[in-house]
Each structure stands twice: as C-alpha cells, then as structure tokens.
C-alpha positions as MATLAB code, in Angstrom:
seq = 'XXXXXXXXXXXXXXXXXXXXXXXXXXXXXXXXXXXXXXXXXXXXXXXXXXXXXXXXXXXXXXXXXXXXXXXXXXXXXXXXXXXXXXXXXXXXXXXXXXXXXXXXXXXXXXXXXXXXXXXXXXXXXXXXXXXXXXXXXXXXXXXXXXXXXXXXXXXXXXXXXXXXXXXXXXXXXXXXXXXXXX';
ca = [
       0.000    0.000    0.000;
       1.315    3.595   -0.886;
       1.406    5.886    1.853;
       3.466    9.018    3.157;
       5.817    8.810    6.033;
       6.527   12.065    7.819;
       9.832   12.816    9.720;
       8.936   16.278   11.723;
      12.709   16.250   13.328;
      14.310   16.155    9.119;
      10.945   17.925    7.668;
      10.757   15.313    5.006;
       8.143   13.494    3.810;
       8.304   10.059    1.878;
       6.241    8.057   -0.471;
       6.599    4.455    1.067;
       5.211    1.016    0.476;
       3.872   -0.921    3.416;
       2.093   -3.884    3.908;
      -0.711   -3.228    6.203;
      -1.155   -6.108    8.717;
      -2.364   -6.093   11.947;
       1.291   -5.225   13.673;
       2.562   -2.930   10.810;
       1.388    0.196   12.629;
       2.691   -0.981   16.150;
       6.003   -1.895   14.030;
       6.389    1.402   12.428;
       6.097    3.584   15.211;
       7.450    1.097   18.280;
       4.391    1.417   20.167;
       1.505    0.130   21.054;
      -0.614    3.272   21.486;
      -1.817    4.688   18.443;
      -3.284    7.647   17.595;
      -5.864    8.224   14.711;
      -6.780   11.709   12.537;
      -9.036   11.505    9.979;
      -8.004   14.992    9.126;
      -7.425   15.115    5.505;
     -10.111   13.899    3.206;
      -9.984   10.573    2.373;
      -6.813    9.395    4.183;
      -6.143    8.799    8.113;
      -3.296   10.339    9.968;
      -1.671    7.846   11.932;
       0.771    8.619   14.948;
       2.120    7.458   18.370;
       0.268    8.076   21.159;
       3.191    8.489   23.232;
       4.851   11.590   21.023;
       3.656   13.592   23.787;
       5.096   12.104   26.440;
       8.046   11.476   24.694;
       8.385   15.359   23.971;
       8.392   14.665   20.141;
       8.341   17.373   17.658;
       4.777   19.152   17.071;
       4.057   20.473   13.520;
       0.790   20.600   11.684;
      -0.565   18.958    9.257;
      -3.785   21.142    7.918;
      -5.020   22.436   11.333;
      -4.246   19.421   12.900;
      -1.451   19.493   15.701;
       0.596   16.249   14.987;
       3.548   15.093   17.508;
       6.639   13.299   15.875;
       6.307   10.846   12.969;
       3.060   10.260   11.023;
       2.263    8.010    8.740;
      -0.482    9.057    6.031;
      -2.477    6.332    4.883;
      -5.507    6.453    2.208;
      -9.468    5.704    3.137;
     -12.391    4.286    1.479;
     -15.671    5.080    1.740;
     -15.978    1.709    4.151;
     -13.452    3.256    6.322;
     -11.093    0.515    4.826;
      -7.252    1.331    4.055;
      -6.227    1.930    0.592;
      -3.181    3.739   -0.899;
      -2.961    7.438   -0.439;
      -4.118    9.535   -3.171;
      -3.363   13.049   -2.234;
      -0.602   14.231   -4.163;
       2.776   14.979   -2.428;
       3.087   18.570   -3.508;
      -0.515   19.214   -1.915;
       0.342   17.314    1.175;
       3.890   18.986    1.589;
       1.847   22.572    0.984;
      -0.545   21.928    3.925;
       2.809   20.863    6.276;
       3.392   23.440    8.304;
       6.993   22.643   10.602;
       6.535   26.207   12.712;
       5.116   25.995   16.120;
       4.222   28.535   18.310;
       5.775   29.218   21.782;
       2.887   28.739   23.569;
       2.162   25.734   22.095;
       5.879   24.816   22.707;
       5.693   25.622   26.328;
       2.499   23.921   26.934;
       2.865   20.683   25.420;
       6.534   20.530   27.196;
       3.635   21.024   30.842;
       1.662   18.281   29.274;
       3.997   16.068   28.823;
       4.672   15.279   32.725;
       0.595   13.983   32.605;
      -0.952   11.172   30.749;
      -3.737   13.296   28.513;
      -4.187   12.812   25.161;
      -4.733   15.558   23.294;
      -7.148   13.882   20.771;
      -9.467   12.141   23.575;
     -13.147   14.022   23.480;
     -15.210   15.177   26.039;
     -17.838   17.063   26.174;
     -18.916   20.953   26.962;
     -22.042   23.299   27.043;
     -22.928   26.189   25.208;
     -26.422   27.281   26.243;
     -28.423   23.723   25.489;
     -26.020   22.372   22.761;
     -23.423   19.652   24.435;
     -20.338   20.194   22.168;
     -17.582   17.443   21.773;
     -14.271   18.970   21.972;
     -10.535   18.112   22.968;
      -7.295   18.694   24.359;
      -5.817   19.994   20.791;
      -8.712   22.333   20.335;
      -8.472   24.092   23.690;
      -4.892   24.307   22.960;
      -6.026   26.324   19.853;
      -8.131   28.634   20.828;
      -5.870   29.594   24.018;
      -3.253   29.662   21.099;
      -5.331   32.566   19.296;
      -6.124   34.180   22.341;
      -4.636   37.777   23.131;
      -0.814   37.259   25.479;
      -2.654   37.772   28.710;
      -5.327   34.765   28.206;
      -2.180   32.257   26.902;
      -0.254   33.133   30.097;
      -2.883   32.704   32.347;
      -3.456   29.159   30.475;
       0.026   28.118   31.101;
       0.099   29.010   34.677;
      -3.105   27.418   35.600;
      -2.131   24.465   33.737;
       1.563   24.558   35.702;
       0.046   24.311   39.278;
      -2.470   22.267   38.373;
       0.560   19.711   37.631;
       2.730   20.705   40.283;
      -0.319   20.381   42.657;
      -0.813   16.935   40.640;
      -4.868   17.906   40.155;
      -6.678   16.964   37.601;
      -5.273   18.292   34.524;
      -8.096   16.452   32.603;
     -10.991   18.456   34.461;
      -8.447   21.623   34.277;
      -8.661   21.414   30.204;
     -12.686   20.842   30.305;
     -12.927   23.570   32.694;
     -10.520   25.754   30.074;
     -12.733   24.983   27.500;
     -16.124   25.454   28.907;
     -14.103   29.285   29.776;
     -13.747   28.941   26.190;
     -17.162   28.549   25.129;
     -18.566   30.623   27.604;
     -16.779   33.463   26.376;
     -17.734   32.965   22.872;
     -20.831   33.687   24.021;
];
C-alpha cells in the first residue's frame, strides 16, 4: 500500500510502500498506542500516542497538531485502508513545521501527565453539548490575546505541580472557552 511517512525532526516526507497487517502500525512507530486523525479527506493520519510524552516534535498537518512521525495512509468510503491519493506537492503545501511558543511551552507542561490531546469530552454552550478536545483548547488559548495564553500556562503549571486533575483543568478551560464565545 502507498502511503506518506513524515519525519517532523528532518521535515521530510516520503512516499513508502507498506504492507498493512495487523502489527505494521505498532512496528512502524514502536508502540503500542496509536493515535488516529481523519483529518485530511480521504486518508487517516496515523501517529504514536506516546509523542507527547516522549516530547516529540509538534508540527501541523492542515489544522491538525501532529507530535513526531506520522504516517499518512488512504481511506475508502468503508473506512477501509487503501493507498494514499493526495498528491505529495498538496500534502507537503498543507505541512506546516513552525510551532508557536505557547504551544511549545504547553505541550513541554503536558507532557509530565498522561492526557491525550485527541481524547473528546464534552462541553455546554447554552443547550447544545459540544464534543471537543485537548488539541482544540490548545487552539483557541493559542489565538487568544498574550494575557489569556499566560494565564493558560500558569493554571495548567500548578495544576501539575499540585498533581490535580489536569483532565478536568482542560474541560474547565474549554467550557471558559465557550462561555466566552458567548
């Protein structure tokens, strides 16, 4: 099967052939913990679930905050696996290797806890129960004016030196979030 390899740490991205078997993922990345994105139309964005913990390079891919190597594999209507049709050129042209500090800083914090930035929970706005996670909060706090970002980092910093709950801390971040958006 054709797919793309990406190697944040060289910025390089590969057209490789793998056989896709029930270890090949667990292979490629030497874990067990797996992360899926189905970010990109029509493909999956496959990496380890223990980048962050590992402190691996963050870049995006399209919006979507990715930690150390990804592989990019095709997908069917039947959510099956199939070779990856985007082109190269468009898929290098949606890379994007700069980070932000904040992001920098934060995901450095995060790294001492065991969240994973793709897990969903759920908020309010008004009536409407909203399914968000980790990587979005980290977004919008992101965006937010230099104040809002500090006070994000420091809340998030004692919460882990206190050891709390820096689960319920994000949720509570991103209810802030919402309520604020009004």
């Amino acid at each position: 099967m054709q797919c793309f390899a990406i190697n944040p740490e060289e910025k390089k991205i590969e057209k490789i052939d793998i056989e896709m078997k029930a270890d090949t993922l667990y292979s490629f990345f030497n874990s067990i913990l797996i992360d899926e994105m189905p970010s990109i139309r029509e493909h999956i964005i496959y990496a380890d679930a223990n980048a962050l913990s590992q402190q691996k390079k963050p870049y995006f891919i399209g919006e979507q905050l990715v930690l150390g190597n990804s592989l990019i594999v095709g997908m069917n209507e039947n959510m099956g696996e199939q070779d990856a049709t985007i082109p190269q050129e468009a898929l290098e042209s949606i890379i994007n290797y700069e980070v932000t500090t904040f992001y920098k800083d934060v995901l450095e914090l995060l790294s001492q806890t065991d969240i994973n930035l793709y897990r969903m929970f759920e908020v309010e706005k008004g009536d409407e129960k909203i399914m968000l996670n980790t990587e979005w909060v980290l977004y919008t706090y992101d965006v937010a004016d230099e104040r809002t970002r500090n006070y994000f980092k420091e809340e998030l910093s004692k919460a882990i030196e206190r050891e709390n709950d820096v689960a319920q801390l994000i949720r509570n971040m991103a209810q802030l979030a919402m309520n604020a958006a009004g």
